[in-house]
XYZ file of C-alpha atoms in Angstrom:
459
model
C 100.329 64.147 181.591
C 98.494 66.750 179.596
C 95.182 66.797 177.818
C 96.549 67.030 174.267
C 95.688 64.264 171.865
C 97.347 63.189 168.676
C 95.828 64.763 165.566
C 93.920 62.420 163.287
C 95.833 60.861 160.416
C 95.511 62.872 157.216
C 95.669 60.101 154.685
C 93.860 58.456 151.894
C 94.411 55.244 150.028
C 96.309 52.178 151.007
C 97.156 51.519 154.637
C 100.770 50.767 153.760
C 101.211 54.233 152.250
C 100.160 56.437 155.127
C 101.952 59.804 155.322
C 103.866 61.001 158.420
C 101.522 61.759 161.304
C 102.171 64.888 163.373
C 100.720 65.637 166.768
C 98.983 68.867 167.669
C 102.030 70.195 169.505
C 103.358 73.713 169.699
C 106.218 74.393 167.300
C 108.636 74.890 170.191
C 107.574 71.740 172.064
C 110.174 69.296 173.310
C 109.932 65.533 173.021
C 111.442 63.529 175.861
C 112.547 59.945 175.227
C 111.992 58.030 178.467
C 113.385 54.552 179.037
C 110.565 52.404 180.468
C 112.144 48.945 180.077
C 115.849 48.567 179.319
C 118.961 46.741 180.432
C 118.002 44.199 183.071
C 114.375 45.367 182.889
C 114.079 44.790 179.106
C 111.126 42.529 178.304
C 110.598 39.421 176.182
C 107.073 40.351 175.087
C 105.934 43.856 176.112
C 102.245 44.622 175.705
C 100.136 47.713 175.064
C 96.460 48.220 175.775
C 94.339 51.202 174.741
C 92.502 52.859 177.610
C 89.740 54.063 175.267
C 89.933 51.348 172.573
C 91.035 53.683 169.798
C 93.567 51.399 168.096
C 97.102 52.128 166.910
C 99.318 53.173 164.051
C 102.418 51.031 163.574
C 105.571 52.131 161.769
C 108.896 53.822 162.407
C 110.286 56.883 164.148
C 112.376 59.380 162.178
C 114.043 61.451 164.867
C 110.996 62.328 166.960
C 108.540 62.246 164.026
C 106.363 59.162 163.701
C 105.949 57.565 160.239
C 102.925 55.263 159.984
C 103.014 52.099 157.879
C 99.940 50.260 159.155
C 96.803 51.210 161.089
C 94.994 48.668 163.271
C 91.827 48.790 165.356
C 92.928 46.082 167.795
C 93.138 47.316 171.374
C 95.695 44.920 172.916
C 99.060 44.371 171.254
C 102.029 42.136 172.058
C 105.434 42.966 170.609
C 108.191 40.361 170.201
C 111.608 40.323 168.631
C 111.770 38.053 165.590
C 115.092 37.515 163.872
C 116.501 40.981 163.259
C 113.055 42.562 163.368
C 109.724 42.469 165.178
C 106.311 40.870 165.024
C 103.197 42.525 166.453
C 100.273 40.312 167.397
C 96.817 40.699 168.891
C 97.300 39.786 172.558
C 93.949 38.012 172.823
C 93.810 36.070 169.555
C 97.478 35.726 168.642
C 96.753 37.074 165.143
C 99.794 38.595 163.441
C 99.084 42.255 162.707
C 102.449 43.526 161.532
C 105.944 42.240 160.812
C 109.139 44.096 160.013
C 112.776 43.206 159.448
C 113.844 46.639 160.733
C 115.729 46.688 164.029
C 113.405 49.337 165.488
C 109.641 49.551 165.690
C 107.373 52.447 166.621
C 103.754 52.297 167.753
C 101.590 55.402 168.077
C 98.335 54.930 169.998
C 95.375 56.781 168.515
C 93.872 57.435 171.936
C 95.100 59.711 174.692
C 96.189 57.045 177.193
C 97.739 53.619 176.827
C 98.419 50.941 179.432
C 101.975 49.635 179.556
C 103.291 47.484 182.398
C 100.514 48.578 184.830
C 100.831 52.321 184.110
C 98.959 54.663 181.779
C 101.097 56.761 179.429
C 100.677 59.354 176.723
C 102.843 59.566 173.645
C 104.416 56.977 171.368
C 106.385 53.791 172.048
C 109.613 52.801 170.324
C 111.152 49.326 170.536
C 114.631 47.961 169.919
C 115.811 44.413 170.565
C 118.980 42.636 171.571
C 119.186 38.900 172.093
C 115.401 38.615 172.184
C 115.046 41.212 174.970
C 113.011 44.253 173.956
C 113.837 47.782 175.129
C 110.801 50.066 175.415
C 111.097 53.853 175.155
C 108.233 56.328 175.574
C 108.413 59.374 173.252
C 106.368 62.017 175.046
C 105.904 65.778 175.012
C 107.844 67.517 177.802
C 104.715 68.898 179.479
C 103.035 65.498 179.493
C 106.250 63.967 180.785
C 106.252 66.412 183.721
C 102.635 65.488 184.450
C 103.824 61.902 184.745
C 106.595 62.919 187.158
C 104.882 65.300 189.586
C 102.551 62.898 191.458
C 105.401 60.407 191.958
C 107.948 62.921 193.202
C 105.515 64.961 195.326
C 102.067 64.160 196.667
C 99.368 65.466 194.317
C 97.415 66.572 197.404
C 100.070 69.102 198.436
C 99.485 72.855 197.993
C 99.417 74.023 194.401
C 102.345 76.426 194.844
C 104.546 73.558 196.050
C 103.458 71.472 193.064
C 104.242 74.364 190.725
C 107.713 74.665 192.232
C 108.167 70.915 191.740
C 106.980 71.197 188.133
C 109.552 73.875 187.304
C 112.256 71.885 189.129
C 111.352 68.669 187.315
C 111.272 70.417 183.931
C 114.616 72.096 184.568
C 116.075 68.835 185.838
C 114.945 66.893 182.760
C 116.219 69.609 180.433
C 119.644 69.381 182.033
C 119.779 65.576 181.921
C 118.702 64.925 178.343
C 121.888 63.065 177.389
C 122.235 61.045 180.577
C 121.171 57.807 178.866
C 122.269 58.688 175.338
C 124.332 55.505 175.022
C 121.179 53.466 175.717
C 119.142 55.227 173.057
C 116.981 57.503 175.187
C 117.190 60.737 177.187
C 116.137 59.930 180.752
C 115.042 56.844 182.657
C 111.867 56.420 184.696
C 113.520 55.764 188.086
C 115.106 57.809 190.868
C 118.377 57.654 188.910
C 116.794 60.483 186.899
C 113.363 61.224 188.357
C 110.399 58.933 188.855
C 108.023 58.865 185.875
C 105.036 56.512 185.873
C 102.488 58.210 183.670
C 98.984 59.279 184.528
C 97.883 56.785 187.206
C 98.282 59.150 190.163
C 97.810 62.418 188.290
C 95.006 64.675 189.522
C 93.482 67.932 188.341
C 95.616 69.603 191.010
C 98.918 68.115 189.843
C 98.106 68.583 186.145
C 97.142 72.221 186.752
C 100.523 72.878 188.378
C 102.199 71.811 185.142
C 99.780 73.744 182.919
C 100.188 76.912 184.986
C 103.994 76.795 184.717
C 104.102 75.557 181.122
C 107.491 76.037 179.511
C 109.040 77.653 182.600
C 112.624 76.845 183.571
C 115.137 77.998 186.173
C 117.747 80.443 184.841
C 120.975 81.828 186.227
C 122.437 84.801 184.345
C 120.193 84.063 181.383
C 121.168 80.396 181.092
C 119.111 77.362 182.041
C 120.314 75.436 185.072
C 119.492 71.988 186.439
C 116.672 71.961 188.996
C 118.016 69.622 191.663
C 115.622 68.643 194.443
C 115.396 66.232 197.358
C 112.998 65.289 200.141
C 114.187 67.329 203.149
C 117.345 69.012 204.424
C 116.705 68.816 208.172
C 117.773 72.400 208.826
C 120.066 73.573 206.041
C 120.635 72.861 202.367
C 124.164 72.284 201.117
C 126.430 73.780 198.452
C 127.014 71.501 195.480
C 130.785 71.766 195.902
C 130.487 70.003 199.269
C 128.356 67.163 197.897
C 129.389 66.489 194.298
C 132.440 68.687 193.920
C 131.078 71.152 191.335
C 131.075 74.849 192.219
C 127.782 76.442 191.160
C 126.681 79.739 192.683
C 122.965 78.962 192.328
C 123.470 75.773 194.356
C 124.718 77.495 197.501
C 123.800 75.984 200.864
C 121.774 78.030 203.315
C 119.927 77.692 206.633
C 116.362 76.510 206.035
C 113.839 78.108 208.415
C 110.814 76.579 206.681
C 110.946 72.826 207.057
C 108.907 71.416 209.903
C 111.549 68.774 210.443
C 109.986 66.959 213.371
C 106.601 66.727 211.674
C 107.622 65.304 208.313
C 108.149 61.762 207.115
C 111.727 60.681 207.878
C 112.547 64.216 208.998
C 114.270 62.798 212.070
C 116.061 59.489 211.722
C 118.456 57.119 213.446
C 120.449 54.162 212.153
C 122.612 51.851 214.237
C 125.363 49.797 212.577
C 127.638 47.312 214.296
C 131.367 47.711 213.799
C 131.235 44.669 211.517
C 128.436 46.245 209.441
C 130.408 49.491 209.062
C 133.396 47.457 207.865
C 131.258 45.427 205.451
C 129.567 48.492 203.950
C 132.887 50.262 203.450
C 134.462 47.203 201.845
C 131.433 46.849 199.557
C 131.792 50.514 198.592
C 135.391 49.901 197.510
C 137.253 50.976 200.629
C 139.808 48.735 202.322
C 139.549 48.596 206.088
C 139.782 45.991 208.856
C 137.856 45.623 212.101
C 136.425 49.045 212.945
C 137.598 50.697 216.168
C 136.409 54.317 215.886
C 134.164 56.561 213.780
C 134.537 60.344 213.809
C 133.099 63.330 211.955
C 136.343 65.145 211.157
C 134.909 68.023 209.095
C 131.580 69.803 208.812
C 130.472 72.350 206.252
C 129.463 75.909 207.086
C 125.890 74.616 207.197
C 126.707 72.029 209.869
C 126.489 69.085 207.486
C 129.039 66.285 207.512
C 131.841 66.889 205.009
C 134.349 64.273 206.130
C 133.882 61.073 208.126
C 136.954 59.150 209.293
C 136.735 55.464 210.158
C 139.757 53.835 211.814
C 140.364 50.116 212.290
C 142.134 48.271 215.098
C 145.438 48.336 213.202
C 145.368 52.123 213.034
C 144.464 52.290 209.338
C 141.968 55.020 208.485
C 139.468 55.570 205.684
C 138.224 59.094 205.021
C 134.794 59.473 203.442
C 134.194 62.878 201.896
C 131.294 64.781 200.376
C 128.320 62.607 199.364
C 130.153 59.412 200.332
C 129.609 60.448 203.958
C 125.975 59.488 203.318
C 125.968 56.916 200.532
C 128.816 54.615 201.613
C 127.032 53.713 204.836
C 123.485 53.961 203.469
C 122.527 56.934 205.646
C 119.533 59.187 204.997
C 121.391 62.480 204.835
C 124.677 64.266 205.503
C 123.230 65.991 208.570
C 123.962 63.739 211.531
C 125.986 62.982 214.612
C 127.649 59.711 215.633
C 126.727 58.216 219.013
C 125.251 61.583 219.965
C 128.619 63.316 219.664
C 129.072 66.564 217.748
C 126.681 69.246 216.529
C 124.812 70.274 213.393
C 124.393 73.926 214.418
C 125.101 76.613 211.832
C 127.836 78.998 212.959
C 127.053 82.676 212.518
C 127.687 86.183 213.795
C 125.551 89.220 214.532
C 126.030 92.962 214.128
C 123.834 95.980 214.806
C 121.744 97.432 212.012
C 118.436 96.914 210.221
C 118.414 93.989 207.792
C 119.164 90.317 207.788
C 121.499 88.699 205.300
C 122.591 85.135 204.737
C 126.009 84.752 203.166
C 125.854 88.390 202.146
C 122.430 88.167 200.494
C 119.853 90.489 202.057
C 116.504 88.903 202.853
C 113.436 90.630 204.171
C 110.412 90.808 206.453
C 110.244 89.882 210.094
C 112.302 88.247 212.875
C 114.002 85.169 211.561
C 116.929 84.277 213.744
C 117.909 85.014 217.303
C 121.689 85.079 217.289
C 123.463 84.503 220.566
C 126.559 86.358 221.696
C 128.531 83.262 220.766
C 127.254 83.575 217.232
C 124.928 80.573 217.156
C 121.480 80.622 215.561
C 119.106 79.710 218.395
C 115.554 80.445 217.271
C 113.282 81.686 214.500
C 110.513 84.246 214.530
C 107.408 84.757 212.425
C 105.734 87.714 210.739
C 102.122 87.860 209.562
C 101.798 84.089 209.692
C 104.928 83.460 207.672
C 108.366 82.422 208.769
C 110.156 85.714 208.425
C 113.187 86.463 206.296
C 114.540 89.409 208.269
C 114.453 91.157 211.592
C 113.822 94.536 213.176
C 117.311 95.506 214.303
C 120.288 94.364 212.353
C 121.285 90.739 212.195
C 123.789 89.396 209.731
C 124.156 85.668 209.398
C 127.555 85.269 207.786
C 128.559 81.673 207.301
C 132.248 80.910 207.270
C 134.266 78.081 205.830
C 132.851 75.339 207.990
C 133.932 73.364 211.019
C 137.477 72.026 210.798
C 137.645 70.988 214.454
C 136.661 67.311 214.538
C 133.682 66.048 216.523
C 134.559 63.827 219.488
C 135.675 60.279 218.600
C 132.991 57.590 218.774
C 134.108 54.077 219.643
C 132.535 50.771 220.563
C 131.015 47.676 219.030
C 128.179 49.624 217.394
C 127.586 53.149 216.096
C 124.355 55.130 216.048
C 124.052 57.749 213.327
C 121.263 60.147 214.306
C 120.252 62.975 212.055
C 117.658 64.978 210.172
C 116.737 65.288 206.520
C 116.464 62.875 203.622
C 118.483 63.090 200.419
C 121.498 64.907 199.011
C 120.447 68.370 200.305
C 121.383 70.271 197.122
C 118.728 72.546 195.619
C 115.064 72.533 196.624
C 113.714 70.771 199.692
C 110.341 69.282 198.784
C 109.074 69.421 202.356
C 110.440 72.941 202.631
C 108.492 73.862 199.499
C 105.346 72.409 201.070
C 105.873 74.407 204.259
C 106.492 77.642 202.346
C 103.374 77.093 200.234
C 101.312 76.492 203.385
C 102.518 79.861 204.681
C 101.369 81.622 201.521
C 104.571 81.855 199.512
C 104.364 81.462 195.724
C 106.262 78.918 193.686
C 108.639 81.642 192.531
C 109.279 82.612 196.165
C 110.081 78.982 196.871
C 112.427 78.538 193.940
C 114.274 81.803 194.440
C 114.811 80.916 198.095
C 116.272 77.476 197.494
C 118.204 78.448 194.349
C 120.451 81.486 194.807
C 120.390 84.309 192.250
C 117.980 82.661 189.793
C 115.006 83.781 187.746
C 112.012 81.765 186.566
C 110.864 82.327 183.013
């Protein structure tokens, strides 16, 4: 998270009559409410510990504005539900420091960083209780929140341009998900369900700088903010959102990815073998009804070569069709880019014409020899230009992707099935490993984002 610190309390007189305390934030700053402990992870006695021993203000939260009622110099606090309210004690001595009958409690550390549940956070902490279990929510400035996301979603040692691209993605993702946990009393959670947020433990000057240097920047399509989806790797081609989640969004259009170094990256190439009984069990657990599995077949692929429909048939002849993202999630596979028992193909179909530029799905791209397109229309190789993977060719090549493969792959049968593929994640939006590869070739974060997101601007 960032380097800002809360402003000192402007108050005089009795501790119980402290005025509202405002942080030194920009007027247009955004506060993100992050669920740190909630639901099954709610705690019986959460604790806080100052990193720099500066003490705390204790009170309430009015919207996103903290109202202090008591100031303490103690450095370690324990918070427990008591009746309909809360009691705050010194963790070491057990001394009661504050009690309230209110059903919410807010604590604002005076220092920059505070330990909670093994991680260091900035911002304030708000507590609610139900049945003795305490929910903990971190109220934190958007920029500091992004600093607590970046080193957990992408290695802080990666090139700065990749980290900047991740920062803009993470900010745009959070902005688009602010009501995802509204019913639970916060905006986003701290897990992969939203995006991983664990404070400042792994933050470095490099990762923090990526956030500072893209401060306030979001991804826009036609002047409107869009959600910055990202994933680990695509294994050769990203995918259109309509083929994964069902929503049709032009900026989330799948495309061949010439940048990823698939064979060199973690989990870039993968294989998973499931017995027929395991396939049946996983499908039944996912809510599908099927008996003893006899065959598995990829029955549809997208224009990008990714699996769009997987048909599983049992010994009675009953079939289950998995579509879109279920082709990955129902069986616990790494991606939607795979074959079954080595049958089928993930090649991207294409065509070539004579001319002078290269285009993908009608969008012209530039500079160098990217694809070699065979007479059969298959992309067979990539070229480079000035050390970068090129985005065009001398001579005209047009990569026009059609509606996808409707001819089924060959049927796989047997007592076990090997799913072998490339990529990791849902494949919609920005590939993190692709961003790393582009940054290593000298592309900027805006180059990266405008490649993976179609027709967008960064501002």
